Amino acid sequence: MNRPPHTQNLPEPSVIPQEGWHCSHFYYAFDRAAIQAFSTDQLEAAKVEFVSVLTSTEDGPERLQVSIVSGHKADFGLMVMDPNPLTIDRAHQRLLNTQLGAGLTTTYSFVSVTEISEYVPTIEQYAARLVQEGEDEGSPAYEAKLNAYKQREPIMRKQRLTPDFPEWPATCFYPMNKIRIPNANWFMMDHSERNKLMAEHARSGMEFAGKVQQLITTSVGLDDWEWGVTLWARNPEYLKDIVYRMRFDEASAKYAEFGPFYTSYIATAEEVLSHCGI
Ligand code: 76R
């Protein structure tokens, strides 16, 4: 089909991002009154189906992680990622359509996409930053640091756009905004100033290497907040430590506001059922 000239360089209409994946966080609670109405046989069959729907990989999303939620905001959560937002939503609908779906209520959801932040330095920007920080261009130390970044950059890129989930027990999700009020408006600041604050932020994040992994997904235009923050920790105490540490970074102290925190523990579907006494 002939396209009008001004659209000829545009990609075909699609729900699939040109790079990266869609991401949804879903939270559910069991409706015990509804589940009590199940016969023993019905409940046993429903539990088998629940486990199979949450573990089957057929036509499923690229990533699906189940966790047990602390506190009464929810009983369990799913973090689901795929290039196709409908494949993600299908996983959620499929769960609601199981027999146990009649005994589930939805408590919260958050829709976002992955991206490479505009503040992640390119190789050239990283080289310039090394010089700014006092390294002599071409010196062995400069070359070593630059080479290390060249090796790390593609791995980081993949992990930001199409991440593997860490094998750590604790996770925490919260939405956040950068505020827009007089005298503290993130979006009115020069890029160079924002870049400086994000570099400070990244330095304090890197102090938690090996303890915390983060995935920042963007929800501007997609959900009620601007970003979703997913953290995984080797131990839940590091969740507290990193969030406290970052409260002192100007990017968070002055400009960030946060939504509800969902703290949860990675589990299998069977573990969710037995933990919740279903
Ligand atoms: O991607 C990178 O590793 C490059 C450096 C970096 C960027 C660009 C980085 C590093 N972050 C970036 C962007 Mn982050 N981050 C948060 C929170 O609770 C709070 O105070 C804030 C919530 C945490 C805990 C965290 C952790 N970061 C962002 C952005 C997007 C800004 C944009 O694009 O406009 C937000 C909203 C945000 C928020 N960050 C790191 C971490 C950690 C642990 C790191 C080190 C990364 C690593 O080496 O893996």
mmCIF file of C-alpha atoms and ligand atoms in Angstrom:
data_model
loop_
_atom_site.group_PDB
_atom_site.id
_atom_site.type_symbol
_atom_site.label_atom_id
_atom_site.label_comp_id
_atom_site.label_asym_id
_atom_site.label_seq_id
_atom_site.Cartn_x
_atom_site.Cartn_y
_atom_site.Cartn_z
ATOM 1 C CA MET A 1 0.000 0.000 0.000
ATOM 2 C CA ASN A 2 1.247 3.491 -0.772
ATOM 3 C CA ARG A 3 1.833 5.552 2.330
ATOM 4 C CA PRO A 4 1.698 9.330 2.412
ATOM 5 C CA PRO A 5 5.262 10.683 2.039
ATOM 6 C CA HIS A 6 5.460 12.093 5.576
ATOM 7 C CA THR A 7 4.922 8.599 7.086
ATOM 8 C CA GLN A 8 7.238 6.687 4.783
ATOM 9 C CA ASN A 9 10.121 6.607 7.247
ATOM 10 C CA LEU A 10 7.919 5.518 10.132
ATOM 11 C CA PRO A 11 7.692 1.927 11.333
ATOM 12 C CA GLU A 12 4.551 -0.141 10.669
ATOM 13 C CA PRO A 13 1.857 0.411 13.325
ATOM 14 C CA SER A 14 2.483 -2.139 16.079
ATOM 15 C CA VAL A 15 2.063 -2.789 19.814
ATOM 16 C CA ILE A 16 5.626 -4.151 20.011
ATOM 17 C CA PRO A 17 8.268 -1.615 21.065
ATOM 18 C CA GLN A 18 11.147 -1.067 18.632
ATOM 19 C CA GLU A 19 13.467 -1.975 21.478
ATOM 20 C CA GLY A 20 12.797 -3.324 24.947
ATOM 21 C CA TRP A 21 9.770 -4.941 26.529
ATOM 22 C CA HIS A 22 6.486 -4.116 28.194
ATOM 23 C CA CYS A 23 6.265 -4.829 31.915
ATOM 24 C CA SER A 24 3.356 -5.232 34.334
ATOM 25 C CA HIS A 25 3.222 -5.728 38.061
ATOM 26 C CA PHE A 26 -0.016 -7.386 39.261
ATOM 27 C CA TYR A 27 -1.120 -7.895 42.862
ATOM 28 C CA TYR A 28 -3.895 -10.212 44.105
ATOM 29 C CA ALA A 29 -5.571 -11.265 47.342
ATOM 30 C CA PHE A 30 -7.426 -14.513 47.994
ATOM 31 C CA ASP A 31 -11.112 -14.094 48.764
ATOM 32 C CA ARG A 32 -11.392 -16.655 51.566
ATOM 33 C CA ALA A 33 -15.206 -16.434 51.747
ATOM 34 C CA ALA A 34 -15.480 -17.332 48.053
ATOM 35 C CA ILE A 35 -12.939 -20.149 48.411
ATOM 36 C CA GLN A 36 -14.840 -21.632 51.362
ATOM 37 C CA ALA A 37 -17.755 -22.259 49.022
ATOM 38 C CA PHE A 38 -15.585 -24.654 46.939
ATOM 39 C CA SER A 39 -15.988 -28.388 47.605
ATOM 40 C CA THR A 40 -12.770 -30.216 48.591
ATOM 41 C CA ASP A 41 -12.517 -31.758 45.118
ATOM 42 C CA GLN A 42 -13.163 -28.443 43.400
ATOM 43 C CA LEU A 43 -10.485 -26.758 45.486
ATOM 44 C CA GLU A 44 -7.899 -29.464 44.799
ATOM 45 C CA ALA A 45 -8.548 -29.234 41.045
ATOM 46 C CA ALA A 46 -8.455 -25.425 41.233
ATOM 47 C CA LYS A 47 -5.079 -25.482 42.985
ATOM 48 C CA VAL A 48 -3.584 -27.792 40.340
ATOM 49 C CA GLU A 49 -4.873 -25.451 37.636
ATOM 50 C CA PHE A 50 -3.521 -22.373 39.477
ATOM 51 C CA VAL A 51 -0.038 -23.892 39.612
ATOM 52 C CA SER A 52 -0.153 -25.002 36.001
ATOM 53 C CA VAL A 53 -1.272 -21.586 34.704
ATOM 54 C CA LEU A 54 1.523 -19.833 36.596
ATOM 55 C CA THR A 55 4.226 -22.258 35.508
ATOM 56 C CA SER A 56 3.280 -23.154 31.934
ATOM 57 C CA THR A 57 5.529 -21.559 29.350
ATOM 58 C CA GLU A 58 3.305 -22.335 26.349
ATOM 59 C CA ASP A 59 2.290 -19.078 24.583
ATOM 60 C CA GLY A 60 3.405 -17.430 27.792
ATOM 61 C CA PRO A 61 5.274 -14.209 28.412
ATOM 62 C CA GLU A 62 9.081 -14.062 28.239
ATOM 63 C CA ARG A 63 9.334 -13.453 31.997
ATOM 64 C CA LEU A 64 6.968 -14.213 34.854
ATOM 65 C CA GLN A 65 7.973 -14.028 38.494
ATOM 66 C CA VAL A 66 5.687 -14.947 41.390
ATOM 67 C CA SER A 67 6.156 -13.583 44.907
ATOM 68 C CA ILE A 68 4.473 -13.676 48.318
ATOM 69 C CA VAL A 69 3.610 -10.158 49.492
ATOM 70 C CA SER A 70 4.346 -8.957 53.019
ATOM 71 C CA GLY A 71 1.553 -7.079 54.732
ATOM 72 C CA HIS A 72 -2.087 -6.896 53.715
ATOM 73 C CA LYS A 73 -1.775 -4.826 50.547
ATOM 74 C CA ALA A 74 -1.908 -8.190 48.707
ATOM 75 C CA ASP A 75 -1.320 -11.924 49.178
ATOM 76 C CA PHE A 76 0.845 -12.443 46.129
ATOM 77 C CA GLY A 77 2.176 -10.615 43.094
ATOM 78 C CA LEU A 78 3.277 -11.293 39.535
ATOM 79 C CA MET A 79 5.887 -9.409 37.588
ATOM 80 C CA VAL A 80 5.417 -10.133 33.895
ATOM 81 C CA MET A 81 7.478 -8.973 30.902
ATOM 82 C CA ASP A 82 7.152 -9.512 27.172
ATOM 83 C CA PRO A 83 7.534 -7.555 23.913
ATOM 84 C CA ASN A 84 3.750 -7.829 23.483
ATOM 85 C CA PRO A 85 1.589 -6.049 26.113
ATOM 86 C CA LEU A 86 -1.343 -8.311 25.237
ATOM 87 C CA THR A 87 0.701 -11.440 26.009
ATOM 88 C CA ILE A 88 1.333 -9.911 29.448
ATOM 89 C CA ASP A 89 -2.310 -9.066 29.970
ATOM 90 C CA ARG A 90 -3.312 -12.511 28.721
ATOM 91 C CA ALA A 91 -1.261 -14.121 31.528
ATOM 92 C CA HIS A 92 -3.254 -12.025 34.013
ATOM 93 C CA GLN A 93 -6.617 -12.803 32.397
ATOM 94 C CA ARG A 94 -5.757 -16.483 32.205
ATOM 95 C CA LEU A 95 -5.182 -16.513 35.955
ATOM 96 C CA LEU A 96 -8.500 -14.729 36.611
ATOM 97 C CA ASN A 97 -10.266 -17.230 34.360
ATOM 98 C CA THR A 98 -9.079 -20.282 36.290
ATOM 99 C CA GLN A 99 -11.440 -21.947 38.785
ATOM 100 C CA LEU A 100 -9.529 -20.219 41.580
ATOM 101 C CA GLY A 101 -10.087 -16.908 39.767
ATOM 102 C CA ALA A 102 -13.527 -16.732 41.450
ATOM 103 C CA GLY A 103 -11.604 -16.706 44.734
ATOM 104 C CA LEU A 104 -9.181 -13.937 43.740
ATOM 105 C CA THR A 105 -9.448 -10.182 43.989
ATOM 106 C CA THR A 106 -7.111 -7.788 42.236
ATOM 107 C CA THR A 107 -5.543 -5.206 44.520
ATOM 108 C CA TYR A 108 -3.051 -3.203 42.419
ATOM 109 C CA SER A 109 -1.393 -3.149 39.033
ATOM 110 C CA PHE A 110 1.264 -1.072 37.341
ATOM 111 C CA VAL A 111 1.994 -0.805 33.618
ATOM 112 C CA SER A 112 5.363 0.278 32.237
ATOM 113 C CA VAL A 113 8.023 -0.350 29.580
ATOM 114 C CA THR A 114 11.765 -0.849 29.693
ATOM 115 C CA GLU A 115 14.130 1.735 28.250
ATOM 116 C CA ILE A 116 17.711 2.901 28.366
ATOM 117 C CA SER A 117 17.647 6.050 30.447
ATOM 118 C CA GLU A 118 18.864 9.232 28.766
ATOM 119 C CA TYR A 119 21.374 9.513 31.630
ATOM 120 C CA VAL A 120 23.216 6.277 30.858
ATOM 121 C CA PRO A 121 26.494 7.472 29.352
ATOM 122 C CA THR A 122 27.494 6.365 25.848
ATOM 123 C CA ILE A 123 31.081 5.094 25.460
ATOM 124 C CA GLU A 124 32.102 8.594 24.268
ATOM 125 C CA GLN A 125 30.370 10.304 27.201
ATOM 126 C CA TYR A 126 31.971 7.856 29.610
ATOM 127 C CA ALA A 127 35.418 8.624 28.137
ATOM 128 C CA ALA A 128 34.782 12.355 28.561
ATOM 129 C CA ARG A 129 33.658 11.775 32.147
ATOM 130 C CA LEU A 130 36.923 9.922 32.916
ATOM 131 C CA VAL A 131 38.920 12.915 31.701
ATOM 132 C CA GLN A 132 36.708 15.262 33.755
ATOM 133 C CA GLU A 133 37.364 13.100 36.814
ATOM 134 C CA GLY A 134 41.118 13.625 36.296
ATOM 135 C CA GLU A 135 42.273 10.594 34.265
ATOM 136 C CA ASP A 136 44.850 11.357 31.545
ATOM 137 C CA GLU A 137 43.450 10.457 28.143
ATOM 138 C CA GLY A 138 45.381 7.447 26.795
ATOM 139 C CA SER A 139 46.974 6.557 30.149
ATOM 140 C CA PRO A 140 46.884 2.858 31.192
ATOM 141 C CA ALA A 141 44.315 3.603 33.941
ATOM 142 C CA TYR A 142 42.111 5.515 31.467
ATOM 143 C CA GLU A 143 42.322 2.703 28.908
ATOM 144 C CA ALA A 144 41.578 0.045 31.535
ATOM 145 C CA LYS A 145 38.482 1.877 32.803
ATOM 146 C CA LEU A 146 37.258 2.631 29.299
ATOM 147 C CA ASN A 147 37.731 -0.986 28.204
ATOM 148 C CA ALA A 148 35.905 -2.243 31.289
ATOM 149 C CA TYR A 149 32.977 0.043 30.420
ATOM 150 C CA LYS A 150 33.033 -1.123 26.773
ATOM 151 C CA GLN A 151 32.662 -4.701 28.018
ATOM 152 C CA ARG A 152 29.986 -3.839 30.602
ATOM 153 C CA GLU A 153 27.888 -1.583 28.371
ATOM 154 C CA PRO A 154 26.239 -4.243 26.135
ATOM 155 C CA ILE A 155 25.483 -6.446 29.170
ATOM 156 C CA MET A 156 23.929 -3.479 30.999
ATOM 157 C CA ARG A 157 21.938 -2.614 27.892
ATOM 158 C CA LYS A 158 20.492 -6.090 27.682
ATOM 159 C CA GLN A 159 19.746 -6.148 31.384
ATOM 160 C CA ARG A 160 17.911 -2.785 31.149
ATOM 161 C CA LEU A 161 15.856 -3.678 28.047
ATOM 162 C CA THR A 162 15.210 -7.431 28.296
ATOM 163 C CA PRO A 163 16.287 -8.371 31.810
ATOM 164 C CA ASP A 164 16.829 -11.733 33.430
ATOM 165 C CA PHE A 165 15.359 -11.808 36.931
ATOM 166 C CA PRO A 166 17.943 -12.247 39.696
ATOM 167 C CA GLU A 167 17.829 -15.410 41.811
ATOM 168 C CA TRP A 168 17.488 -13.455 45.045
ATOM 169 C CA PRO A 169 14.807 -13.956 47.687
ATOM 170 C CA ALA A 170 13.525 -10.453 48.370
ATOM 171 C CA THR A 171 11.979 -7.915 46.036
ATOM 172 C CA CYS A 172 10.315 -4.576 46.376
ATOM 173 C CA PHE A 173 8.273 -2.545 43.921
ATOM 174 C CA TYR A 174 7.243 1.111 44.157
ATOM 175 C CA PRO A 175 6.182 3.784 41.716
ATOM 176 C CA MET A 176 7.783 7.239 41.709
ATOM 177 C CA ASN A 177 7.656 10.687 40.149
ATOM 178 C CA LYS A 178 10.094 13.537 39.847
ATOM 179 C CA ILE A 179 8.242 16.535 41.256
ATOM 180 C CA ARG A 180 7.118 19.622 39.358
ATOM 181 C CA ILE A 181 6.701 22.442 41.866
ATOM 182 C CA PRO A 182 8.122 25.992 41.812
ATOM 183 C CA ASN A 183 11.802 25.941 42.878
ATOM 184 C CA ALA A 184 11.998 22.146 42.588
ATOM 185 C CA ASN A 185 10.909 21.252 39.109
ATOM 186 C CA TRP A 186 12.997 18.391 37.710
ATOM 187 C CA PHE A 187 11.648 18.934 34.195
ATOM 188 C CA MET A 188 12.616 22.616 34.087
ATOM 189 C CA MET A 189 16.284 21.913 34.841
ATOM 190 C CA ASP A 190 19.022 21.868 32.209
ATOM 191 C CA HIS A 191 20.009 18.436 30.962
ATOM 192 C CA SER A 192 23.559 18.956 32.238
ATOM 193 C CA GLU A 193 22.293 19.634 35.772
ATOM 194 C CA ARG A 194 19.998 16.583 35.701
ATOM 195 C CA ASN A 195 22.889 14.530 34.344
ATOM 196 C CA LYS A 196 25.071 15.613 37.262
ATOM 197 C CA LEU A 197 22.438 14.605 39.803
ATOM 198 C CA MET A 198 21.846 11.268 38.082
ATOM 199 C CA ALA A 199 25.600 10.574 38.088
ATOM 200 C CA GLU A 200 25.600 11.141 41.874
ATOM 201 C CA HIS A 201 22.575 8.831 42.089
ATOM 202 C CA ALA A 202 24.297 6.122 40.008
ATOM 203 C CA ARG A 203 27.411 6.303 42.220
ATOM 204 C CA SER A 204 25.413 5.644 45.363
ATOM 205 C CA GLY A 205 23.535 2.846 43.548
ATOM 206 C CA MET A 206 26.822 1.188 42.647
ATOM 207 C CA GLU A 207 27.746 0.981 46.345
ATOM 208 C CA PHE A 208 25.102 -1.746 46.475
ATOM 209 C CA ALA A 209 26.639 -3.897 43.734
ATOM 210 C CA GLY A 210 26.156 -7.551 44.654
ATOM 211 C CA LYS A 211 23.496 -6.662 47.248
ATOM 212 C CA VAL A 212 20.730 -5.030 45.202
ATOM 213 C CA GLN A 213 19.748 -5.144 41.538
ATOM 214 C CA GLN A 214 17.351 -2.572 40.180
ATOM 215 C CA LEU A 215 15.106 -2.328 37.173
ATOM 216 C CA ILE A 216 13.704 1.104 36.386
ATOM 217 C CA THR A 217 10.753 0.896 34.003
ATOM 218 C CA THR A 218 9.024 3.929 32.536
ATOM 219 C CA SER A 219 5.339 4.590 32.910
ATOM 220 C CA VAL A 220 5.078 8.194 31.697
ATOM 221 C CA GLY A 221 1.988 8.195 29.504
ATOM 222 C CA LEU A 222 1.112 4.630 30.531
ATOM 223 C CA ASP A 223 0.195 4.675 34.210
ATOM 224 C CA ASP A 224 -0.401 7.057 37.140
ATOM 225 C CA TRP A 225 3.283 7.534 38.012
ATOM 226 C CA GLU A 226 6.378 8.292 35.931
ATOM 227 C CA TRP A 227 8.566 5.276 36.814
ATOM 228 C CA GLY A 228 8.288 1.889 38.427
ATOM 229 C CA VAL A 229 11.207 0.879 40.622
ATOM 230 C CA THR A 230 11.766 -2.861 41.038
ATOM 231 C CA LEU A 231 14.529 -3.867 43.411
ATOM 232 C CA TRP A 232 15.766 -7.381 44.139
ATOM 233 C CA ALA A 233 17.963 -7.948 47.163
ATOM 234 C CA ARG A 234 20.226 -10.668 48.471
ATOM 235 C CA ASN A 235 18.628 -9.888 51.845
ATOM 236 C CA PRO A 236 15.615 -7.638 52.602
ATOM 237 C CA GLU A 237 17.760 -5.481 54.888
ATOM 238 C CA TYR A 238 19.489 -4.143 51.773
ATOM 239 C CA LEU A 239 16.148 -2.854 50.475
ATOM 240 C CA LYS A 240 15.913 -0.630 53.527
ATOM 241 C CA ASP A 241 19.586 0.349 53.280
ATOM 242 C CA ILE A 242 19.507 1.387 49.614
ATOM 243 C CA VAL A 243 16.279 3.361 49.792
ATOM 244 C CA TYR A 244 17.518 5.155 52.933
ATOM 245 C CA ARG A 245 20.898 5.863 51.287
ATOM 246 C CA MET A 246 19.231 7.325 48.205
ATOM 247 C CA ARG A 247 17.002 9.641 50.223
ATOM 248 C CA PHE A 248 20.179 11.736 50.706
ATOM 249 C CA ASP A 249 20.954 12.016 46.981
ATOM 250 C CA GLU A 250 19.673 15.322 45.674
ATOM 251 C CA ALA A 251 17.805 13.551 42.836
ATOM 252 C CA SER A 252 15.693 11.764 45.470
ATOM 253 C CA ALA A 253 15.892 14.171 48.433
ATOM 254 C CA LYS A 254 14.754 17.207 46.503
ATOM 255 C CA TYR A 255 12.915 15.880 43.462
ATOM 256 C CA ALA A 256 11.398 12.448 44.107
ATOM 257 C CA GLU A 257 7.996 11.442 45.400
ATOM 258 C CA PHE A 258 6.985 7.865 45.952
ATOM 259 C CA GLY A 259 3.842 5.751 45.799
ATOM 260 C CA PRO A 260 3.005 2.602 47.755
ATOM 261 C CA PHE A 261 5.757 0.070 48.442
ATOM 262 C CA TYR A 262 5.072 -3.631 47.807
ATOM 263 C CA THR A 263 7.638 -5.842 49.511
ATOM 264 C CA SER A 264 7.549 -9.484 48.554
ATOM 265 C CA TYR A 265 9.464 -12.744 48.572
ATOM 266 C CA ILE A 266 10.124 -14.798 45.438
ATOM 267 C CA ALA A 267 8.105 -18.018 45.544
ATOM 268 C CA THR A 268 6.671 -20.755 43.379
ATOM 269 C CA ALA A 269 2.906 -20.934 42.793
ATOM 270 C CA GLU A 270 2.780 -23.966 45.150
ATOM 271 C CA GLU A 271 4.536 -21.973 47.860
ATOM 272 C CA VAL A 272 2.006 -19.149 47.475
ATOM 273 C CA LEU A 273 -0.866 -21.605 48.060
ATOM 274 C CA SER A 274 0.711 -23.301 51.044
ATOM 275 C CA HIS A 275 1.938 -20.020 52.574
ATOM 276 C CA CYS A 276 -1.516 -18.504 52.263
ATOM 277 C CA GLY A 277 -3.164 -21.646 53.648
ATOM 278 C CA ILE A 278 -5.337 -22.243 50.587
HETATM 279 O O1 76R B 1 21.396 2.204 34.374
HETATM 280 C C1 76R B 1 22.454 2.426 35.014
HETATM 281 O O2 76R B 1 22.978 1.621 35.807
HETATM 282 C C2 76R B 1 23.111 3.757 34.818
HETATM 283 C C3 76R B 1 23.034 4.622 35.996
HETATM 284 C C4 76R B 1 21.603 4.805 36.502
HETATM 285 C C5 76R B 1 20.563 5.489 35.884
HETATM 286 C C6 76R B 1 20.572 6.213 34.566
HETATM 287 C C7 76R B 1 21.069 4.279 37.740
HETATM 288 C C8 76R B 1 21.785 3.494 38.629
HETATM 289 N N1 76R B 1 19.759 4.683 37.875
HETATM 290 C C9 76R B 1 19.407 5.398 36.751
HETATM 291 C C10 76R B 1 18.170 5.958 36.458
HETATM 292 MN MN1 76R B 1 18.545 4.366 39.471
HETATM 293 N N2 76R B 1 17.317 3.974 41.017
HETATM 294 C C11 76R B 1 16.127 4.628 41.297
HETATM 295 C C12 76R B 1 15.670 4.214 42.595
HETATM 296 O O3 76R B 1 14.338 5.226 46.063
HETATM 297 C C13 76R B 1 14.845 6.150 45.407
HETATM 298 O O4 76R B 1 15.347 7.169 45.976
HETATM 299 C C14 76R B 1 14.848 6.129 43.910
HETATM 300 C C15 76R B 1 14.461 4.770 43.304
HETATM 301 C C16 76R B 1 16.578 3.275 43.074
HETATM 302 C C17 76R B 1 16.538 2.540 44.390
HETATM 303 C C18 76R B 1 17.616 3.135 42.059
HETATM 304 C C19 76R B 1 18.710 2.288 42.170
HETATM 305 N N3 76R B 1 17.087 5.538 38.624
HETATM 306 C C20 76R B 1 17.106 6.013 37.355
HETATM 307 C C21 76R B 1 15.825 6.641 37.070
HETATM 308 C C22 76R B 1 15.375 7.161 35.712
HETATM 309 C C23 76R B 1 15.706 8.567 35.465
HETATM 310 C C24 76R B 1 15.361 8.957 34.023
HETATM 311 O O5 76R B 1 15.635 8.193 33.078
HETATM 312 O O6 76R B 1 14.834 10.054 33.886
HETATM 313 C C25 76R B 1 15.067 6.548 38.219
HETATM 314 C C26 76R B 1 13.647 7.024 38.420
HETATM 315 C C27 76R B 1 15.871 5.849 39.190
HETATM 316 C C28 76R B 1 15.472 5.543 40.472
HETATM 317 N N4 76R B 1 20.010 3.161 40.263
HETATM 318 C C29 76R B 1 21.262 2.884 39.745
HETATM 319 C C30 76R B 1 19.817 2.319 41.345
HETATM 320 C C31 76R B 1 20.987 1.490 41.496
HETATM 321 C C32 76R B 1 21.141 0.396 42.564
HETATM 322 C C33 76R B 1 21.884 1.850 40.520
HETATM 323 C C34 76R B 1 23.270 1.262 40.252
HETATM 324 C C35 76R B 1 23.029 0.454 39.033
HETATM 325 C C36 76R B 1 23.839 -0.721 38.756
HETATM 326 O O7 76R B 1 25.062 -0.596 38.717
HETATM 327 O O8 76R B 1 23.182 -1.764 38.521
#
